[in-house]
mmCIF file of C-alpha atoms in Angstrom:
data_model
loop_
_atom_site.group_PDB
_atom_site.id
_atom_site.type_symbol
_atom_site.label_atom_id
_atom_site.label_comp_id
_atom_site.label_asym_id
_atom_site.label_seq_id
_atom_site.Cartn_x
_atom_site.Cartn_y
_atom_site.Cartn_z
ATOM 1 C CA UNK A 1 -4.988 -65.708 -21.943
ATOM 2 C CA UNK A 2 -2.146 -64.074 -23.627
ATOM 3 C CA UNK A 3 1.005 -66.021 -22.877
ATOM 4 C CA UNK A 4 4.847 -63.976 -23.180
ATOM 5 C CA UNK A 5 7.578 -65.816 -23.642
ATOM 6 C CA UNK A 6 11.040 -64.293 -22.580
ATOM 7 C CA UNK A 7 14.252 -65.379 -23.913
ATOM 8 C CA UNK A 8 17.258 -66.239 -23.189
ATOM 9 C CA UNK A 9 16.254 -66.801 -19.294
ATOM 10 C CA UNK A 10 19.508 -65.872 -18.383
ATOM 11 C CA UNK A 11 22.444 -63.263 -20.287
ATOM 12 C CA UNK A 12 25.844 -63.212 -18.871
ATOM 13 C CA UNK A 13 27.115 -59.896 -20.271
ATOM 14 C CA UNK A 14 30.450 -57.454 -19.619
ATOM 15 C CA UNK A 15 29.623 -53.832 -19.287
ATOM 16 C CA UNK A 16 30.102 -51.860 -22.080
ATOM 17 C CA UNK A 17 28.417 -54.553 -24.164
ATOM 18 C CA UNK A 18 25.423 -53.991 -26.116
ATOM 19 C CA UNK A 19 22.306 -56.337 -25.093
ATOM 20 C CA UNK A 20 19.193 -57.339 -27.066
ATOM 21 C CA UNK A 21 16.504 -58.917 -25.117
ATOM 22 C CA UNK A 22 13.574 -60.706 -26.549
ATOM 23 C CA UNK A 23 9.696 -61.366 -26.016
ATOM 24 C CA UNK A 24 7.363 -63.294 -28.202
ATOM 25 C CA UNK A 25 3.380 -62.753 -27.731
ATOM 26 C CA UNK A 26 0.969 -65.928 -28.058
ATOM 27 C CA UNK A 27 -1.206 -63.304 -30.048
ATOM 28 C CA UNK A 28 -1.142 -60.124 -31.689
ATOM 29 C CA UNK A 29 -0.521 -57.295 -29.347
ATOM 30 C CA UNK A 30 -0.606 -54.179 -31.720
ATOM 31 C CA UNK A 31 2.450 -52.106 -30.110
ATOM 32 C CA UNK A 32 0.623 -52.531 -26.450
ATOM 33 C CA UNK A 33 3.656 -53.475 -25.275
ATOM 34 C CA UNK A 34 5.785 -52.754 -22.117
ATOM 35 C CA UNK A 35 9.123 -53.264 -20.648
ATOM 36 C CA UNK A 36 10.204 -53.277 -16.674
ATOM 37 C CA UNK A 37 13.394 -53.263 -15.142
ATOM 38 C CA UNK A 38 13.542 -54.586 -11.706
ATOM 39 C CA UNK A 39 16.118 -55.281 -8.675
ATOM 40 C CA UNK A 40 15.569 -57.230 -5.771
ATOM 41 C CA UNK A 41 14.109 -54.978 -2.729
ATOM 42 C CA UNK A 42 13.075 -52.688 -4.609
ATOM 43 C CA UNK A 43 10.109 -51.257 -6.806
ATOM 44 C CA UNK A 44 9.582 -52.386 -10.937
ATOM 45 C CA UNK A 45 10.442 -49.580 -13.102
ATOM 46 C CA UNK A 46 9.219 -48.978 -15.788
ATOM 47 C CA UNK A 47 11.146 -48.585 -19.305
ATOM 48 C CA UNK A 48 9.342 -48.970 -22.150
ATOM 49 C CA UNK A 49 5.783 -48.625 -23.439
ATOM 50 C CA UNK A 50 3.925 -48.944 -26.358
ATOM 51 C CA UNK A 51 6.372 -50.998 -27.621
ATOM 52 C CA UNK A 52 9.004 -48.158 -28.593
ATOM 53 C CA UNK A 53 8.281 -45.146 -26.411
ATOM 54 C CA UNK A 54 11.209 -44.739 -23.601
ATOM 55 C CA UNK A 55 9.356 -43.597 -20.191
ATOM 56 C CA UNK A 56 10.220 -40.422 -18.344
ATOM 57 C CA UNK A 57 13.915 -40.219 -17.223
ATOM 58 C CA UNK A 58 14.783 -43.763 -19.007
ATOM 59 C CA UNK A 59 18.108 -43.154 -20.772
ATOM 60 C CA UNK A 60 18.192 -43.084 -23.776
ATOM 61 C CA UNK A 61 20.767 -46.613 -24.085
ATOM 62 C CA UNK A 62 17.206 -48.394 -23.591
ATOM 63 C CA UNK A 63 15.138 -48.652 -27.064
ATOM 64 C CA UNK A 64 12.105 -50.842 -27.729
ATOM 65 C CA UNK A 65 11.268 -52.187 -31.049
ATOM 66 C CA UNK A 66 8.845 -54.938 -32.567
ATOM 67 C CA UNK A 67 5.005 -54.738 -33.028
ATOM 68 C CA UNK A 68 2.146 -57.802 -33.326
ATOM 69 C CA UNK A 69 3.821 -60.751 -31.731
ATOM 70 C CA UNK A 70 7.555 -60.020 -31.503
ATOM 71 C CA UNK A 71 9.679 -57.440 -29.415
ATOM 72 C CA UNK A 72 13.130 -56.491 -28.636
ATOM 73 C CA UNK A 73 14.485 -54.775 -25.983
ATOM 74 C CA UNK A 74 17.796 -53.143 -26.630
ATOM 75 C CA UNK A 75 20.722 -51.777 -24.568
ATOM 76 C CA UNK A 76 22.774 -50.070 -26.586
ATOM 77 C CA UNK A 77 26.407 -50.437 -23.931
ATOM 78 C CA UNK A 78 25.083 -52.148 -20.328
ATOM 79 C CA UNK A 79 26.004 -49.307 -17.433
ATOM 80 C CA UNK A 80 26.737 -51.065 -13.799
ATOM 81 C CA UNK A 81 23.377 -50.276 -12.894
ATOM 82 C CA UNK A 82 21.724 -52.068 -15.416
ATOM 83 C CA UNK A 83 22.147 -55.603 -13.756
ATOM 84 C CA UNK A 84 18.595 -56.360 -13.658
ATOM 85 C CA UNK A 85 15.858 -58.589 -14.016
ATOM 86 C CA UNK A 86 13.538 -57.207 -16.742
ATOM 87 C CA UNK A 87 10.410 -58.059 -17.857
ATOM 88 C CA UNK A 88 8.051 -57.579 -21.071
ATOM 89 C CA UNK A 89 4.029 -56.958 -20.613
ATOM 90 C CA UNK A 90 1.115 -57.417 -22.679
ATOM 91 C CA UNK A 91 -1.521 -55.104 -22.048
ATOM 92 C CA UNK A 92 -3.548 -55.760 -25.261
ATOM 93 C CA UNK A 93 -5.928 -58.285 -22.903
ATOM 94 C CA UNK A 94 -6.043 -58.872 -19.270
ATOM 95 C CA UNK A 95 -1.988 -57.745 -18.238
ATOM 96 C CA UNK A 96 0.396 -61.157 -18.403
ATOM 97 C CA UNK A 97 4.093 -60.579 -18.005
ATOM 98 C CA UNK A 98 6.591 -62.317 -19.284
ATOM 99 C CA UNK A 99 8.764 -65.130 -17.066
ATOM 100 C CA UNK A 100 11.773 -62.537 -17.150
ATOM 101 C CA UNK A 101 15.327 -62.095 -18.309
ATOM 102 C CA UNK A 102 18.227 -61.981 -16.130
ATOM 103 C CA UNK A 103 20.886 -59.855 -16.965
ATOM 104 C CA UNK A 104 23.904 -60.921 -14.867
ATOM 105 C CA UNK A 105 27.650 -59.958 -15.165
ATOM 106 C CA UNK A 106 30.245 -62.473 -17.060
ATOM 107 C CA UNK B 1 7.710 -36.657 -5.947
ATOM 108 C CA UNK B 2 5.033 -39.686 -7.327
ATOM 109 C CA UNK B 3 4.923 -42.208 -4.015
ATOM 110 C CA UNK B 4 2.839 -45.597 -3.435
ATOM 111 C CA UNK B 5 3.655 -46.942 -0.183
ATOM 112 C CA UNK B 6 2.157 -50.483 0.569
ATOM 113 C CA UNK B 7 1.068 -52.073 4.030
ATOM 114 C CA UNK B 8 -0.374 -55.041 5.821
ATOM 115 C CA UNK B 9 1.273 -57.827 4.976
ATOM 116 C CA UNK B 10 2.338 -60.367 6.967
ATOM 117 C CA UNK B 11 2.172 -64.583 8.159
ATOM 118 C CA UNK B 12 -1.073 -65.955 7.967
ATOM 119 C CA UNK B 13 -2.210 -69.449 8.295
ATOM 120 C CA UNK B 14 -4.143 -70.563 5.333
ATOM 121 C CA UNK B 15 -7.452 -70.312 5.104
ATOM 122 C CA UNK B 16 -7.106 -66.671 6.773
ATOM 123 C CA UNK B 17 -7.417 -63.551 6.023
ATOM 124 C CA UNK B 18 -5.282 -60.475 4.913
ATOM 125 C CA UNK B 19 -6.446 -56.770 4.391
ATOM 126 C CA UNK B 20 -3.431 -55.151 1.926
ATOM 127 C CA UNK B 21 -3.539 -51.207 1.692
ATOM 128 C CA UNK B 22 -1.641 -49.017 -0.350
ATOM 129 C CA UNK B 23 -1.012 -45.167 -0.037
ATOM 130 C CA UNK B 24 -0.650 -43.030 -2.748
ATOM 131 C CA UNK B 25 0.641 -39.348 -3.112
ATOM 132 C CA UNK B 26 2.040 -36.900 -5.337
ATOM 133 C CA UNK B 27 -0.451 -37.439 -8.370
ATOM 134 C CA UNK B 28 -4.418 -36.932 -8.374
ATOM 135 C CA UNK B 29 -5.208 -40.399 -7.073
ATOM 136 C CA UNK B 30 -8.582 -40.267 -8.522
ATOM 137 C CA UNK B 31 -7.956 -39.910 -12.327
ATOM 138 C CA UNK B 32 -5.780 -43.274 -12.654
ATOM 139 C CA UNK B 33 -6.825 -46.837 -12.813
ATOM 140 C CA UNK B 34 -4.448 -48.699 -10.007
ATOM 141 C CA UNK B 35 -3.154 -52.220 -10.130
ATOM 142 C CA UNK B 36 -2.159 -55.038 -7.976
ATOM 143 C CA UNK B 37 0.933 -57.241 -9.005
ATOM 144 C CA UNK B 38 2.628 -59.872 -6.999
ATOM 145 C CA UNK B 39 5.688 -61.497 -7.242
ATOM 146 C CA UNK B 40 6.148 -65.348 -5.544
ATOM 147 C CA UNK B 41 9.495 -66.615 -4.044
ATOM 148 C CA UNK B 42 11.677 -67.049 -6.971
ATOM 149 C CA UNK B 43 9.149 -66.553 -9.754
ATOM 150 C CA UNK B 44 8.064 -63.903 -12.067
ATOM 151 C CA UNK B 45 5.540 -60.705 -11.710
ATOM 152 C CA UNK B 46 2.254 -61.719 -12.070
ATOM 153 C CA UNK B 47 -0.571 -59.397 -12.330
ATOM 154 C CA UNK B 48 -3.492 -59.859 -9.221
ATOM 155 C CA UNK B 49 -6.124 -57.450 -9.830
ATOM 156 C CA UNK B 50 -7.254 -53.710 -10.981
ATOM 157 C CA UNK B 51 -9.982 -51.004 -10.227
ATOM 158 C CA UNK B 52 -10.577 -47.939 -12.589
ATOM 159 C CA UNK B 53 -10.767 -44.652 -11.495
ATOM 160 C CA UNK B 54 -14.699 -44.639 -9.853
ATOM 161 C CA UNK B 55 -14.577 -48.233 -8.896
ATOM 162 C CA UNK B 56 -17.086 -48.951 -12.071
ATOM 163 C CA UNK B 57 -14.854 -51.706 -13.161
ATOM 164 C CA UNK B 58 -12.690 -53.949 -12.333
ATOM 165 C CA UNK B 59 -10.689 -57.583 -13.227
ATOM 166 C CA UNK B 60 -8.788 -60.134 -11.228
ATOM 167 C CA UNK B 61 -6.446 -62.705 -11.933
ATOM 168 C CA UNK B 62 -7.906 -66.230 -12.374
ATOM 169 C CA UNK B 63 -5.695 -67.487 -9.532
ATOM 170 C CA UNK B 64 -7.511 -65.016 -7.113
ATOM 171 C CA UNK B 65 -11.035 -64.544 -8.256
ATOM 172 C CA UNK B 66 -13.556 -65.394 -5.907
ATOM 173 C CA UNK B 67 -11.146 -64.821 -3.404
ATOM 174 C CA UNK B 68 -9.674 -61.404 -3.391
ATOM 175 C CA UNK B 69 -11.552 -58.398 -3.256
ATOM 176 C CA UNK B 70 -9.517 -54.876 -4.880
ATOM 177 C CA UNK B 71 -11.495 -51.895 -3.729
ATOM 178 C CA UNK B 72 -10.205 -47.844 -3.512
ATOM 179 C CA UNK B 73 -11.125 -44.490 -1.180
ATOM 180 C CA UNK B 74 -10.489 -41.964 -3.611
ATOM 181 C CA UNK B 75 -11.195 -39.119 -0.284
ATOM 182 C CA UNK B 76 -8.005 -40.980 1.202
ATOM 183 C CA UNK B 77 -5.694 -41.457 -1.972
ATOM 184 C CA UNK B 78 -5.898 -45.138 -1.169
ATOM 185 C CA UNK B 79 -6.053 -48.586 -2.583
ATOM 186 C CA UNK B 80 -7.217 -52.048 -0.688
ATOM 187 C CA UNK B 81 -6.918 -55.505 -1.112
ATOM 188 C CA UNK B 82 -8.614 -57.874 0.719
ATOM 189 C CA UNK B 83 -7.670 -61.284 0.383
ATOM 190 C CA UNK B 84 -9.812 -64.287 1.941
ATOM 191 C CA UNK B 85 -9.328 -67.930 1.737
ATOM 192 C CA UNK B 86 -5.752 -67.666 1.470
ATOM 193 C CA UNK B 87 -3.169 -70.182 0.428
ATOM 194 C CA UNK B 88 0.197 -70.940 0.387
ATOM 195 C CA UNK B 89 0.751 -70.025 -3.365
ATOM 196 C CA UNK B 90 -0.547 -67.163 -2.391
ATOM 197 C CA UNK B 91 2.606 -66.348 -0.855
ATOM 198 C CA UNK B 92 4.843 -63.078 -2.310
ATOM 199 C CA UNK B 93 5.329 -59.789 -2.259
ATOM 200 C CA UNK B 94 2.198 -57.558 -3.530
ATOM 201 C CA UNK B 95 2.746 -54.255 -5.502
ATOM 202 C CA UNK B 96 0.499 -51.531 -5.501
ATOM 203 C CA UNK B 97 0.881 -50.125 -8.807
ATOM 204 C CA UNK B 98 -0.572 -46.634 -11.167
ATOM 205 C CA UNK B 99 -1.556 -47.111 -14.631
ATOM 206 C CA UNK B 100 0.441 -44.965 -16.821
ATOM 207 C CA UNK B 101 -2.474 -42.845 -18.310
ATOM 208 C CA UNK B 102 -5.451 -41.617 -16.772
ATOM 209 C CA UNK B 103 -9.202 -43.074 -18.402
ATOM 210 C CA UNK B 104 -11.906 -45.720 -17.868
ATOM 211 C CA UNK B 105 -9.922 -48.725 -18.348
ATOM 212 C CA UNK B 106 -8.355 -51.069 -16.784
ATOM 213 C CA UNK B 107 -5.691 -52.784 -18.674
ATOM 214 C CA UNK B 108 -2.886 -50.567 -19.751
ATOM 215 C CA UNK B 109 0.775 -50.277 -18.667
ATOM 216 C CA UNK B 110 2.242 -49.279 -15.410
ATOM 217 C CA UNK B 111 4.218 -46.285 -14.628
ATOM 218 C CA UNK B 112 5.015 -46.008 -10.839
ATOM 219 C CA UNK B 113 5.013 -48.767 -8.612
ATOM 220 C CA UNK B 114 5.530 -49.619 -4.707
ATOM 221 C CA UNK B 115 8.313 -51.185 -3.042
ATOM 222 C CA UNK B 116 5.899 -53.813 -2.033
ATOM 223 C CA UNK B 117 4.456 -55.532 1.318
ATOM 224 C CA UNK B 118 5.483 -59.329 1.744
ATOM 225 C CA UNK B 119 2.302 -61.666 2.375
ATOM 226 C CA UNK B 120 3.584 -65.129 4.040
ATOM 227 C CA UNK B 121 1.091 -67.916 3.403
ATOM 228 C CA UNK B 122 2.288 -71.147 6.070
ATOM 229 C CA UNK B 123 0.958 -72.992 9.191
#
């Protein structure tokens, strides 16, 4: 199995501030990459795919980068709402996520 | 509006059984490849199991294999799960979830999910 490893765990960040998550691969992964944002109670959403391409309605602070084995996730100034949990998937193989980042306010 | 509204879930002894369904609208059910993902008290997502668009293929999660059958009713825009032998690690919240591009496979990203169904695993 492809294993994803998510760091940090945790980021303590002010709004305003600009965020870079990041998600290593156990294997290549091409760009089959995704990202997910998701709140407690309610329904994974998704960000990111293929590695760079922002889903439908996604603003446009949210960009993806990386390719192979290593990924970024990037929020260019963290709104309010973007106090998340978000996770990276490999869909290259049999879908594994990632163990998540938690994006918390300092 | 794109809607997946999941049912069934529930406190089960272990050992029992659990029939998950999920109810889809807003998007031609039948071209899309559907997923389900859980997520355990405290942990992470972790993908269960998913069926292509005809029910030709599908692939499960080690954890659940053997156990959990995924299955679909394309005439009712629906998605199962039917989960036997179950156990307490068993326990989360289950997502119904749409693959983000319509095709024959399985694996792929996700583009609209559920709010989820909690499944409670205890004696």
């Amino acid at each position: 199995d492809i294993v994803m490893t998510q760091s940090p765990a945790t980021l303590s960040v002010s709004p305003g501030e600009r965020v870079t998550l990041s998600c290593r691969a156990s294997q290549s992964l091409g760009s089959n990459l995704a990202w997910y944002q998701h709140k407690p109670g309610q329904a994974p959403r998704l960000l990111i795919y293929g590695a760079s391409t922002r889903a439908t309605g996604i603003p446009a602070r949210f960009s993806g980068s990386g390719s192979g084995t290593e990924f970024t996730l990037t929020i260019s100034s963290l709104q309010s709402e973007d106090f998340a949990v978000y996770y990276c998937q490999q869909y290259n193989g049999w879908h594994t996520f990632g163990g998540g980042t938690k994006v918390e306010i300092k | 509006e794109v809607q997946l509204v999941e049912s069934g879930g529930g406190l089960v002894q272990p050992g029992r059984s659990l029939r998950l369904s999920c109810a889809a609208s807003g998007f031609t059910f039948d071209d899309y490849t559907m997923n389900w993902v859980r997520q355990a008290p405290g942990k992470g997502l972790e993908w269960v199991s998913g069926i292509n668009w005809n029910s030709g293929s599908m692939g499960y999660a080690d954890s659940v294999r053997g156990r959990f059958t995924m299955s679909r009713d394309n005439a009712k825009n629906s998605l199962y799960l039917q989960m036997n032998s179950l156990r307490p690690e068993d326990t989360a919240v289950y997502y119904c979830a749409k693959a983000g591009t319509s095709g024959i496979l399985i694996i792929g990203y996700m583009d609209v999910w559920g709010k989820g169904t909690t499944v409670t695993v205890s004696s």
